[in-house]
Short mmCIF file of N, CA and C in Angstrom, two decimals:
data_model
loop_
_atom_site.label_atom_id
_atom_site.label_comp_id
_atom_site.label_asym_id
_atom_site.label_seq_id
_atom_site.Cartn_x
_atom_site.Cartn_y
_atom_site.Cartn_z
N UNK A 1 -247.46 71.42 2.27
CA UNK A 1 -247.15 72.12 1.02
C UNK A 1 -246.22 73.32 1.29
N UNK A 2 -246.30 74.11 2.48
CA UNK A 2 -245.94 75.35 2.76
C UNK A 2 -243.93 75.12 2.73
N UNK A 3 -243.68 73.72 3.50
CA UNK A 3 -241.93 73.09 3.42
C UNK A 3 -241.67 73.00 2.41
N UNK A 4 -242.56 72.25 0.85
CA UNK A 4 -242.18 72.49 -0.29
C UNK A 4 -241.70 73.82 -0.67
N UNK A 5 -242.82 74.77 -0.81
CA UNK A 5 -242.85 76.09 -1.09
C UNK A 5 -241.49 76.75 -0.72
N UNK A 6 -241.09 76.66 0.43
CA UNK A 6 -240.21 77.42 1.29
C UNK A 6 -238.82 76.91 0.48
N UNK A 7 -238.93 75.42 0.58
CA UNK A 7 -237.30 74.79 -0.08
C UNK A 7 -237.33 75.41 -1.19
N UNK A 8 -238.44 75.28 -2.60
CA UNK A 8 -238.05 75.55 -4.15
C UNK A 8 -237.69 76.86 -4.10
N UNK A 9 -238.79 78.05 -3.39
CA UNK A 9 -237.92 79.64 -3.15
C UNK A 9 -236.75 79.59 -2.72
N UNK A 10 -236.38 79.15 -1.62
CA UNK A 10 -235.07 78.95 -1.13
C UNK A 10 -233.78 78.70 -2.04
N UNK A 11 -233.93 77.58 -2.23
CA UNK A 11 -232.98 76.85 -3.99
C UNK A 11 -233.16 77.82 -5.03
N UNK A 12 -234.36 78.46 -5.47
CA UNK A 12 -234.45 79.56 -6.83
C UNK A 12 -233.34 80.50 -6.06
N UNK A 13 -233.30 80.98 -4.89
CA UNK A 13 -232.39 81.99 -4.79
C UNK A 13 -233.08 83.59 -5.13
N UNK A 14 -232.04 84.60 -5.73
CA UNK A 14 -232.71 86.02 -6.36
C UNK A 14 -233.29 85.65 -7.77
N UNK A 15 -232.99 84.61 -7.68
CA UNK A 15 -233.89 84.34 -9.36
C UNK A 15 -235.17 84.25 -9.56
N UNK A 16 -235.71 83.74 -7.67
CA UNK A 16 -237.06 83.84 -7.61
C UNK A 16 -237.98 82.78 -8.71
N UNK A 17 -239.07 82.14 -8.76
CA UNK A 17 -239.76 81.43 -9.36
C UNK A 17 -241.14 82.02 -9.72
N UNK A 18 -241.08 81.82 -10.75
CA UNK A 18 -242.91 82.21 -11.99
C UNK A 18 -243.25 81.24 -11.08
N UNK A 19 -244.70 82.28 -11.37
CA UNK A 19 -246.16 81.13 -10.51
C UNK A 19 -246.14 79.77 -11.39
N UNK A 20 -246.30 80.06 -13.01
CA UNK A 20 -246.72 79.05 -14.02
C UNK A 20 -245.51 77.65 -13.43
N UNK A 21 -244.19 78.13 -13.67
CA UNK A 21 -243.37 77.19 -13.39
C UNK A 21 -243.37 76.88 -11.61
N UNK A 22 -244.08 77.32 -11.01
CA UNK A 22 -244.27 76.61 -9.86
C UNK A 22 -245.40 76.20 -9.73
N UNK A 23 -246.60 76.14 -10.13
CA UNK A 23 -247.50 75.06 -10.50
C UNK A 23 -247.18 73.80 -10.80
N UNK A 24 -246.21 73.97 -12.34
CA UNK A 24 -245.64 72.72 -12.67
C UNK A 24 -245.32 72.11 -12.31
N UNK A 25 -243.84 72.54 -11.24
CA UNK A 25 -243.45 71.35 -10.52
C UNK A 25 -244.06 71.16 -9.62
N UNK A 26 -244.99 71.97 -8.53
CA UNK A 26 -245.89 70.90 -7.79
C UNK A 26 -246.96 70.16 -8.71
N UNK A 27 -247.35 70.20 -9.66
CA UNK A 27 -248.52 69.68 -10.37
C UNK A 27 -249.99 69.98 -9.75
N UNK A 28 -249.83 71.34 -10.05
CA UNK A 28 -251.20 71.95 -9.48
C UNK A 28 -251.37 73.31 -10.53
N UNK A 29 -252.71 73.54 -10.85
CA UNK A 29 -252.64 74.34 -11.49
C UNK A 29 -252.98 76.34 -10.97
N UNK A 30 -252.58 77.26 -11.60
CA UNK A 30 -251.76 78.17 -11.28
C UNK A 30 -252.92 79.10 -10.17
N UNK A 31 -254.08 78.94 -10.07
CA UNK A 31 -254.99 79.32 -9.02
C UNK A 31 -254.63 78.94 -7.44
N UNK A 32 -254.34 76.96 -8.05
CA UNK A 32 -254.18 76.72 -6.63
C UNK A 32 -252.61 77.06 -6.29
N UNK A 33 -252.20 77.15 -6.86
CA UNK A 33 -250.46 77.62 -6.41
C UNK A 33 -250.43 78.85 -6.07
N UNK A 34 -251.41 80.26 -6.49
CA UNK A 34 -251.59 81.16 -5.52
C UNK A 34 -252.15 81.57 -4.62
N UNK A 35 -253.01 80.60 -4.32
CA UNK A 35 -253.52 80.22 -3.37
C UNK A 35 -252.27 79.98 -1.81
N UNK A 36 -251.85 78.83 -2.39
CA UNK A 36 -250.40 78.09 -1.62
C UNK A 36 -249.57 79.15 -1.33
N UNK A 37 -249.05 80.12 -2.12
CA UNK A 37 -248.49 81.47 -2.10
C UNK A 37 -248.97 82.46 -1.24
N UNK A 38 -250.55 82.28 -0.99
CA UNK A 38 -250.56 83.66 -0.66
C UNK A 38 -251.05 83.22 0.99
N UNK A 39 -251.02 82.10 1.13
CA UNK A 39 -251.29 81.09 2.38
C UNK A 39 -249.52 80.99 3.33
N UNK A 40 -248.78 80.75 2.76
CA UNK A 40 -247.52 80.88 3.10
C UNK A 40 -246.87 82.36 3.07
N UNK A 41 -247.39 82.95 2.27
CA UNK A 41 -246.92 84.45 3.13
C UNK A 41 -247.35 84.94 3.83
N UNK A 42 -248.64 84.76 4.44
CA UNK A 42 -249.47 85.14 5.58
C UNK A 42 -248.97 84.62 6.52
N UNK A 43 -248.40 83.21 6.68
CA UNK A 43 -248.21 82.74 7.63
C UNK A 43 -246.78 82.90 8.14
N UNK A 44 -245.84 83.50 7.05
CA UNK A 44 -244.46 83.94 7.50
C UNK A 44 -244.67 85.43 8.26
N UNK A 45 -245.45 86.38 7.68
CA UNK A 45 -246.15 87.79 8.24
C UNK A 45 -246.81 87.69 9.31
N UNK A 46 -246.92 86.29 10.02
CA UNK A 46 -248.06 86.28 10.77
C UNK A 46 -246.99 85.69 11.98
N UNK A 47 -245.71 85.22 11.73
CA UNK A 47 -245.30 84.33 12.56
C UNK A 47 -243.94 85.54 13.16
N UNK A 48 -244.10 86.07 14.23
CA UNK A 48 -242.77 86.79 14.82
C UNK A 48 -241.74 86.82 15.03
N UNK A 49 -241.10 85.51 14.74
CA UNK A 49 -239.89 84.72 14.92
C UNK A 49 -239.20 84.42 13.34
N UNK A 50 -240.32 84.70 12.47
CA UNK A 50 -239.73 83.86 10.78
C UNK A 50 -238.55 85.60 10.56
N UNK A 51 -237.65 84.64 10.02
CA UNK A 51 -236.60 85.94 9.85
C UNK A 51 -237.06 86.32 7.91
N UNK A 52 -238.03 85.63 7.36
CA UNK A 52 -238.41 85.75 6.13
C UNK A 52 -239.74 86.08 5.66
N UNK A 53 -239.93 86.27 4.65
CA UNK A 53 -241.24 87.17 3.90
C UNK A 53 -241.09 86.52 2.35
N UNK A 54 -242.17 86.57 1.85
CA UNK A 54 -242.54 86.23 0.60
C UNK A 54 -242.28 87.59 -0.63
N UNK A 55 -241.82 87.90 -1.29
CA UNK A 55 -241.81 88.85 -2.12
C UNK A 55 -242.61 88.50 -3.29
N UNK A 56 -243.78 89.83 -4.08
CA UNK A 56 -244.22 89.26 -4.97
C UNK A 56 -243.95 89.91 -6.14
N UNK A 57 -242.99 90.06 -7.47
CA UNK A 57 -242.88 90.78 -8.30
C UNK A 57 -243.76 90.48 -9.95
N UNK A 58 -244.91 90.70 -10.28
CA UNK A 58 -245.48 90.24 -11.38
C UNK A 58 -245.97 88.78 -10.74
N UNK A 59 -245.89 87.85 -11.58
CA UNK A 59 -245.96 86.69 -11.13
C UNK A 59 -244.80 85.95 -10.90
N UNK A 60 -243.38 86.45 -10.38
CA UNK A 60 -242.45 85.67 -9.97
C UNK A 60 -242.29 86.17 -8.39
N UNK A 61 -242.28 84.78 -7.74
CA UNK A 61 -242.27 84.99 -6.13
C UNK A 61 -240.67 84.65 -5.33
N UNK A 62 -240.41 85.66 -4.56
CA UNK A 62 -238.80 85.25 -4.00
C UNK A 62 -239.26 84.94 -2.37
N UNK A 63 -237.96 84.71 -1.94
CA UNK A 63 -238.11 84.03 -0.26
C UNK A 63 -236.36 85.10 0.29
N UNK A 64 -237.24 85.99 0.58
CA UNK A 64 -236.49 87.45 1.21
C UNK A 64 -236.38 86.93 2.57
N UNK A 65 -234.93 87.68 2.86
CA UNK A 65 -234.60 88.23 4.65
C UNK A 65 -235.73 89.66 5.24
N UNK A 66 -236.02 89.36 5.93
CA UNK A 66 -237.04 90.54 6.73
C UNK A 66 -236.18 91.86 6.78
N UNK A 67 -236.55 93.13 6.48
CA UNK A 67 -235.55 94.25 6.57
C UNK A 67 -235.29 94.64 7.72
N UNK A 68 -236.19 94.34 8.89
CA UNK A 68 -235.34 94.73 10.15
C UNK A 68 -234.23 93.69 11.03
N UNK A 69 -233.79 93.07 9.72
CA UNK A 69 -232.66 91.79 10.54
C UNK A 69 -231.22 92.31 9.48
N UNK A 70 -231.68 93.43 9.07
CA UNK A 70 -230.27 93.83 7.61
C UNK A 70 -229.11 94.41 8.41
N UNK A 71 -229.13 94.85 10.03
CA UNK A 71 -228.10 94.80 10.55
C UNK A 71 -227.49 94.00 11.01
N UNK A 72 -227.87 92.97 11.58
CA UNK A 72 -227.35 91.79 12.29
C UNK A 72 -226.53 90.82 11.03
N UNK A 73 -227.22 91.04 9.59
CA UNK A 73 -226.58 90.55 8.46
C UNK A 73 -225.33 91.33 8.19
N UNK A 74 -225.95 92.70 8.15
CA UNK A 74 -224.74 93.48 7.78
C UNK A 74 -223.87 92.80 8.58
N UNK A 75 -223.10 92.81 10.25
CA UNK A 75 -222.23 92.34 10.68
C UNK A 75 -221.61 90.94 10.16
N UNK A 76 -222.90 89.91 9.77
CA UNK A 76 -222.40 89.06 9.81
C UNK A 76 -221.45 88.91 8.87
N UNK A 77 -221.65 89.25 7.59
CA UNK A 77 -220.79 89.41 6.58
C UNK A 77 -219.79 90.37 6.48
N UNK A 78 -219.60 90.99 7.39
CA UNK A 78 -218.66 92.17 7.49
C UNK A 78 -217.73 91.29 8.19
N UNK A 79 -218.00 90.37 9.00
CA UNK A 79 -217.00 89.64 9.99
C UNK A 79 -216.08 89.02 9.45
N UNK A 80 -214.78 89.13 10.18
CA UNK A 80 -213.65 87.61 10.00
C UNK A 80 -214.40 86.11 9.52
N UNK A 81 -213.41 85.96 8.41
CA UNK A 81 -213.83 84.22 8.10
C UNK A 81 -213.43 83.58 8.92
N UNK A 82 -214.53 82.40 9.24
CA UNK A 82 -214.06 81.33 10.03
C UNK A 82 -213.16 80.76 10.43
N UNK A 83 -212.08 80.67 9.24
CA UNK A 83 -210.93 80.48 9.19
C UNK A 83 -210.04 81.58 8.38
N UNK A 84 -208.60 81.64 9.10
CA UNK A 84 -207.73 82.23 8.11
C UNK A 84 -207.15 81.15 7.03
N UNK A 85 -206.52 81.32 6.23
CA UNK A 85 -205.95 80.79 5.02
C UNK A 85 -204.61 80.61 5.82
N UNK A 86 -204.10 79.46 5.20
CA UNK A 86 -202.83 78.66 5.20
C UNK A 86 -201.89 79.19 4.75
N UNK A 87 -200.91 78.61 4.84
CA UNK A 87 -199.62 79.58 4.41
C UNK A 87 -199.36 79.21 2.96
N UNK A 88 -200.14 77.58 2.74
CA UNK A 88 -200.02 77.14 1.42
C UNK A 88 -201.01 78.46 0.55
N UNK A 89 -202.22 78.53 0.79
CA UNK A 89 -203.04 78.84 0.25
C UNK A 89 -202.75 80.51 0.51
N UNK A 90 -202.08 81.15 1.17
CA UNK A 90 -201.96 82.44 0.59
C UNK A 90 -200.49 82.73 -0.42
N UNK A 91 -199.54 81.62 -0.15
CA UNK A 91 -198.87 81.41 -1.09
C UNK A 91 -199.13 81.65 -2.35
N UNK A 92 -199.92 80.22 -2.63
CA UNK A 92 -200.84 80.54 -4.29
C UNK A 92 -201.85 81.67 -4.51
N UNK A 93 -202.41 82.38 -3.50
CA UNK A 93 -203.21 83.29 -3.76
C UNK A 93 -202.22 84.30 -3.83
N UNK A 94 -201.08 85.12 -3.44
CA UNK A 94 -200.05 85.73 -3.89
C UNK A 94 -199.63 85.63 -5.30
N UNK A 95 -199.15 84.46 -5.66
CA UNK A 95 -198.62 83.98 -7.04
C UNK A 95 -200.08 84.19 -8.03
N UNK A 96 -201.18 84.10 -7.66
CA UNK A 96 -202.12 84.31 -8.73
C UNK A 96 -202.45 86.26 -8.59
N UNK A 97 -202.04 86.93 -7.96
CA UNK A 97 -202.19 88.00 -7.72
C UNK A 97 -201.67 88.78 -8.27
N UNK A 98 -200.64 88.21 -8.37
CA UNK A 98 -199.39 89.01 -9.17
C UNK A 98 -199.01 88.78 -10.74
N UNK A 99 -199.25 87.64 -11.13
CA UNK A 99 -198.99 87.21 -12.13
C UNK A 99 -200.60 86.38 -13.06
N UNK A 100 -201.48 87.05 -12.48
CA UNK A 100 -203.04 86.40 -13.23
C UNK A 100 -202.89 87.14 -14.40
N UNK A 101 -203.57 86.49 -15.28
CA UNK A 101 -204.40 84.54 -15.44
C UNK A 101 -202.85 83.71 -15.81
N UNK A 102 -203.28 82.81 -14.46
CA UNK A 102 -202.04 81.77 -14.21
C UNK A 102 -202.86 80.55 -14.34
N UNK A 103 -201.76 79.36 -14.96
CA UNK A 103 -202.51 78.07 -14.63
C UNK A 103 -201.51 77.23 -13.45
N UNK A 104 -202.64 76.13 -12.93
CA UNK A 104 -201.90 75.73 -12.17
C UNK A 104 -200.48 74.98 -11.85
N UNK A 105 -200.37 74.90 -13.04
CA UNK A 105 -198.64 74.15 -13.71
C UNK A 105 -197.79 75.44 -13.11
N UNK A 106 -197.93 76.56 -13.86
CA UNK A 106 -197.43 77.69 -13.87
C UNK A 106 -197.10 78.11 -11.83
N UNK A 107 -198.08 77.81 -11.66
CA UNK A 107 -198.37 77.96 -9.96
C UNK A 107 -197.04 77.10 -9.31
N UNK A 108 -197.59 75.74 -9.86
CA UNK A 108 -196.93 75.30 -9.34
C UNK A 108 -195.03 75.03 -9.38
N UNK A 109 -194.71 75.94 -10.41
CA UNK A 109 -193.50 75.66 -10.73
C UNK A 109 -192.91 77.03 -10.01
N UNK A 110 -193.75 78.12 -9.96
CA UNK A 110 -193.36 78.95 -8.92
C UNK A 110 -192.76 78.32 -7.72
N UNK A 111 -193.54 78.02 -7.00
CA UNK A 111 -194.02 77.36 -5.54
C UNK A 111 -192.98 76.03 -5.38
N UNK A 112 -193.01 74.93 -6.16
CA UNK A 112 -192.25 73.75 -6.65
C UNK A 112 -193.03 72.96 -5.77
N UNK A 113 -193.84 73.11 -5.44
CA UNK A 113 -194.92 71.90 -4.55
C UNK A 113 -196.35 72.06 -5.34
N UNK A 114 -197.25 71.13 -5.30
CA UNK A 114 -198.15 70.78 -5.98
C UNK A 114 -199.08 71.72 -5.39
N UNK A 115 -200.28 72.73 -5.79
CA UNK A 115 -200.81 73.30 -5.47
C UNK A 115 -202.46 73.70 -6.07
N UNK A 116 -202.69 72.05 -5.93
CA UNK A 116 -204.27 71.64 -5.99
C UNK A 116 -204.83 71.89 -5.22
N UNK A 117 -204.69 71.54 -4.15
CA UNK A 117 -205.15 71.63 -2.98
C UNK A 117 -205.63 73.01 -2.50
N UNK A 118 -204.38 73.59 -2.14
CA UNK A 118 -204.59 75.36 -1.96
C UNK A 118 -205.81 75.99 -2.84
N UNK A 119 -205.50 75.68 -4.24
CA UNK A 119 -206.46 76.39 -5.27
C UNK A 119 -208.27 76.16 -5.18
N UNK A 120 -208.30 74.58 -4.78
CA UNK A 120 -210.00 74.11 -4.09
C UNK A 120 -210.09 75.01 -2.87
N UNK A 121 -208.82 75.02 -2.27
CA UNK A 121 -209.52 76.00 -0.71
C UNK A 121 -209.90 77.77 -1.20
N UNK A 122 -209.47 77.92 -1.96
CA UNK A 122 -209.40 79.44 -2.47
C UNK A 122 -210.53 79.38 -3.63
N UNK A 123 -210.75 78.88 -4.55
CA UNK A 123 -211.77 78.68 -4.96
C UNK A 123 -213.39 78.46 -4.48
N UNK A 124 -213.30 77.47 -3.30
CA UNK A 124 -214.37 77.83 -2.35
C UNK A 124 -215.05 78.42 -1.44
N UNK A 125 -213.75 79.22 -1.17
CA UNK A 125 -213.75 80.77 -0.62
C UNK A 125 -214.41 81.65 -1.65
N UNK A 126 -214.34 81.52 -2.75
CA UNK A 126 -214.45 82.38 -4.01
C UNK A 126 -213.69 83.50 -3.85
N UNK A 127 -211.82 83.11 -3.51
CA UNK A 127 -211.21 84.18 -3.96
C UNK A 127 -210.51 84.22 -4.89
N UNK A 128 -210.40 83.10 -5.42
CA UNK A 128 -209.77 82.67 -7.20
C UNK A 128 -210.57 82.00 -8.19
N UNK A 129 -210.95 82.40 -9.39
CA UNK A 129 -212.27 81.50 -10.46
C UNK A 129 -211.24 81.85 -11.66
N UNK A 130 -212.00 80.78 -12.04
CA UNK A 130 -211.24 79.62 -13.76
C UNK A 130 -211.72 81.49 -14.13
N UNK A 131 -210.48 81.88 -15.28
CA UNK A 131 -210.26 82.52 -15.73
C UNK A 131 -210.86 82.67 -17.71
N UNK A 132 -210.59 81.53 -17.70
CA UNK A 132 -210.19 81.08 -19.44
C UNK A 132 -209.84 79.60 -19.30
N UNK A 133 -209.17 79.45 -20.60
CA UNK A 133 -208.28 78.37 -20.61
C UNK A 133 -207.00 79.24 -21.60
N UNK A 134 -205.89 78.36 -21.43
CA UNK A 134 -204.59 78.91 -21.78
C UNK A 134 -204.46 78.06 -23.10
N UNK A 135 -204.26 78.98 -23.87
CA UNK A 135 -204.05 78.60 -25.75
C UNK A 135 -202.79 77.75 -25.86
N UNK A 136 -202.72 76.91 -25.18
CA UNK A 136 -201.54 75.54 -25.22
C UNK A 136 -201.84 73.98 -25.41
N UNK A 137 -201.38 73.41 -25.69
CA UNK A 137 -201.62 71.92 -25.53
C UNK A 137 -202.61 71.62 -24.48
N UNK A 138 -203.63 70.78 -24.22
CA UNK A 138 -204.27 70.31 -22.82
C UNK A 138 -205.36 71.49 -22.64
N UNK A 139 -205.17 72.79 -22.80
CA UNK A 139 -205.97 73.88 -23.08
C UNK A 139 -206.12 73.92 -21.25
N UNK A 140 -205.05 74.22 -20.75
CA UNK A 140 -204.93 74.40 -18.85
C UNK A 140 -206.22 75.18 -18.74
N UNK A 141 -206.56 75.37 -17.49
CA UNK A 141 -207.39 76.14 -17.00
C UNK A 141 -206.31 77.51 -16.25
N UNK A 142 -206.77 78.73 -16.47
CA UNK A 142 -206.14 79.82 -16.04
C UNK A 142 -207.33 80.74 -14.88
N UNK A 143 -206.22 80.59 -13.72
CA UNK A 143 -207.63 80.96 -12.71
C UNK A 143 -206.51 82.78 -12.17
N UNK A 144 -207.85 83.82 -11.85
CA UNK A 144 -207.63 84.96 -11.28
C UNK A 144 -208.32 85.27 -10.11
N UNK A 145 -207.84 86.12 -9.44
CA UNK A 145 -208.52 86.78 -8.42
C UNK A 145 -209.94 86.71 -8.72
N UNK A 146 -210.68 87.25 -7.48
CA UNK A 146 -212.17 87.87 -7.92
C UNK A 146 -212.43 89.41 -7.17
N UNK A 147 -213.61 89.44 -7.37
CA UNK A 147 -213.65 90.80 -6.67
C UNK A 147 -213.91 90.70 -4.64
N UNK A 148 -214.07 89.52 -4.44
CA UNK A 148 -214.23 89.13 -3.19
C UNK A 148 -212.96 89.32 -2.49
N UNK A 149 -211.92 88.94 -3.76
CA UNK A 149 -210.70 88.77 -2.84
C UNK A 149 -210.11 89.97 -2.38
N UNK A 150 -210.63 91.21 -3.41
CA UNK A 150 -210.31 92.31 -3.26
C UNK A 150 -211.15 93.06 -1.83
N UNK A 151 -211.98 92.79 -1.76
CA UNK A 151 -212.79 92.86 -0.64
C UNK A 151 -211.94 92.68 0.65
N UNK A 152 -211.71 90.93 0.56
CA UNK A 152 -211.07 90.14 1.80
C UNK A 152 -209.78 90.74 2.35
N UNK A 153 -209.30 91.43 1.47
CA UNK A 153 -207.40 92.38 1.69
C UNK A 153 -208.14 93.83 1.68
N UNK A 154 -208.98 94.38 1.56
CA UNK A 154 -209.32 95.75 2.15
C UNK A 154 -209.19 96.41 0.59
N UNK A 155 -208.80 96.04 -0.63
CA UNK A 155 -207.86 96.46 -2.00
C UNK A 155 -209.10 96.98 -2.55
N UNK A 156 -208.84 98.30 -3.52
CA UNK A 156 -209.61 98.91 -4.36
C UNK A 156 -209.87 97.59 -5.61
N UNK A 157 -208.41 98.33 -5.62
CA UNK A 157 -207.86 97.24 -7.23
C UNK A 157 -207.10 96.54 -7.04
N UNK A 158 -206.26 95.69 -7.70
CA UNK A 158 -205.03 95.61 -8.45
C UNK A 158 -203.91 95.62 -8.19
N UNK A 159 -203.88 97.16 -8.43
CA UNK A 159 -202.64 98.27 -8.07
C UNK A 159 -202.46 98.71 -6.82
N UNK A 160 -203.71 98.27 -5.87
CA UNK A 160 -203.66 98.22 -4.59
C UNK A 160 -202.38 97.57 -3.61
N UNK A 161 -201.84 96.24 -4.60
CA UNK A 161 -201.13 95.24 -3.85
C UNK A 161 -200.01 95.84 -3.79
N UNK A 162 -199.44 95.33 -2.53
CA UNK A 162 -198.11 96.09 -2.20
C UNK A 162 -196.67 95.52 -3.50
N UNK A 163 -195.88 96.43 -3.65
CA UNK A 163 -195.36 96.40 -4.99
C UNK A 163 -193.92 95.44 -4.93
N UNK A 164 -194.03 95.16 -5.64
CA UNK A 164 -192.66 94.07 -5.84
C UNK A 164 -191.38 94.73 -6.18
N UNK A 165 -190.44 94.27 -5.24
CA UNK A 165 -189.28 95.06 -5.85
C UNK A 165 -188.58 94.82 -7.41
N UNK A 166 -187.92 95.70 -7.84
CA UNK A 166 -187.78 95.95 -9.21
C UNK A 166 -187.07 94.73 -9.66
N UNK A 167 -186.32 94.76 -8.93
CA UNK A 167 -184.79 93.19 -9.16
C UNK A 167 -185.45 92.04 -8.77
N UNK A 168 -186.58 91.66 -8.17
CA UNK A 168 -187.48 90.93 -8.07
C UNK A 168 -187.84 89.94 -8.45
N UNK A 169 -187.68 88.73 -9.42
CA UNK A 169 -188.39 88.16 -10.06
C UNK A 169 -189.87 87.61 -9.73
N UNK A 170 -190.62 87.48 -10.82
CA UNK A 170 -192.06 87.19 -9.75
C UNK A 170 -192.10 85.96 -9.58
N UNK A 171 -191.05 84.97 -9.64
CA UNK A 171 -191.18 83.61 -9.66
C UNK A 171 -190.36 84.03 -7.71
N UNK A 172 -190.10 84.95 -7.30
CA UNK A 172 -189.04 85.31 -5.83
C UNK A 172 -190.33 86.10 -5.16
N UNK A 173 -191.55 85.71 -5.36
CA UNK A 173 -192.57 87.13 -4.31
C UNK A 173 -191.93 86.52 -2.66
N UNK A 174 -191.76 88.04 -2.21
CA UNK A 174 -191.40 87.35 -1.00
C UNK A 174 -193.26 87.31 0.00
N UNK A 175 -193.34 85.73 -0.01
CA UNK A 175 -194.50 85.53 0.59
C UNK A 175 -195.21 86.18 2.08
N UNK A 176 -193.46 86.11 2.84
CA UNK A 176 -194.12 86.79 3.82
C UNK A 176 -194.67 88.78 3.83
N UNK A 177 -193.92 89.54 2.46
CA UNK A 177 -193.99 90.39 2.86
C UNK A 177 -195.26 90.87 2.19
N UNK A 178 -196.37 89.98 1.42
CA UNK A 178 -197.00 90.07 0.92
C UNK A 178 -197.73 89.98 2.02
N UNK A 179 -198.00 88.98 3.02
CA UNK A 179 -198.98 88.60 3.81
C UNK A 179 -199.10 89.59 5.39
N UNK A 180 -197.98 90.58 5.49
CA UNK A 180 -197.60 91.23 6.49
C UNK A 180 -198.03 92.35 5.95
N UNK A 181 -198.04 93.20 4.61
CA UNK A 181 -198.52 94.12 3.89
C UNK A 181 -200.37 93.84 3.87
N UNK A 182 -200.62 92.76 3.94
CA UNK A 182 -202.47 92.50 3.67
C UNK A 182 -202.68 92.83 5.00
N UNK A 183 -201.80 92.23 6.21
CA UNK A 183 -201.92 91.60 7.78
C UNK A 183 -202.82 92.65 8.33
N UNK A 184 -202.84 93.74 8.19
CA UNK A 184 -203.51 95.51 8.31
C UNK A 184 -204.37 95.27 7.92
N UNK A 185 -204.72 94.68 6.98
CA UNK A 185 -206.00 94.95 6.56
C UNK A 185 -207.24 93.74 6.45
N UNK A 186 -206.56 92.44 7.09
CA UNK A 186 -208.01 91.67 7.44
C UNK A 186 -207.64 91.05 9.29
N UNK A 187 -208.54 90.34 9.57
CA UNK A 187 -208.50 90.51 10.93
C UNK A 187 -208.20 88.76 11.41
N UNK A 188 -207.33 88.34 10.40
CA UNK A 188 -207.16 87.01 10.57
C UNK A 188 -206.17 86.92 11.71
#
């Protein structure tokens, strides 16, 4: 029961799960499910190696990181991504930077190469999300930055990004000087 327990907290996430609705889906009623609860947090408190703990707020229960592992997290997420981004994919992440909420037509007529691809890699990064949709025929999808991305380039805001020259057109970003201006500030 305790592998059940562990997966459905796990999957709830910070949303955490009511006792009532975790009865339900095991099909047990709400005594014996805190029971199961309070059996599995003993045994995560009890075990020296579990990097997790049971949280109990009212009757909704979460599946927490232990607080003396919040440095080793801190780093981890502070670290370089696994990978750096492509030249395709900071391409389009440039062109959506400058000119958001863009759709990908729009992207791509910048660029003049198809730029699906790039946009799934940046999207799963979560440094570009569907924006809207664009009040045209087909009703495009219009995707922008996020606040991650602002994160990932070191950027307050916005107005952070290094500035385009005046004579410029934004359909002309010069790609490299965009990516040599970020280059300082992530550790790709």
């Amino acid at each position: 029961m305790q592998g059940v327990i562990e997966a459905v907290l796990y999957t709830a996430g910070t949303a955490g799960v009511e006792l009532q609705d975790f009865a339900g889906i095991l099909g047990i009623s709400t005594a014996a499910m805190r029971q199961q609860l309070e059996a599995y947090q003993k045994a995560l408190a009890e075990d020296a190696n579990a990097g997790l703990f049971v949280r109990q707020s009212a009757d909704r229960y979460y599946l927490l990181t232990k607080p003396e592992f919040a440095d080793a997290l801190r780093k981890y997420f502070a670290g370089p991504p696994a990978q750096g981004l492509s030249q395709a994919a900071l391409e389009v992440l440039a062109i959506i930077a400058y000119q958001q909420p863009i759709t990908r037509i729009e992207i791509d007529e910048v660029r003049g190469v198809q730029s699906s691809g790039a946009l799934t890699t940046l999207a799963s990064r979560q440094l570009v999300k569907e924006a809207g949709r664009k009040e045209a025929p087909g009703r495009p999808i219009l995707y922008a930055t996020t606040p991650l991305f602002l994160d990932y380039f070191g950027l307050k805001t916005l107005k952070d990004l290094p500035p385009l020259e005046e004579h410029q057109a934004a359909s002309e970003i010069d790609l490299f000087d965009f990516n040599s201006a970020l280059e300082g500030e992530t550790n790709e």
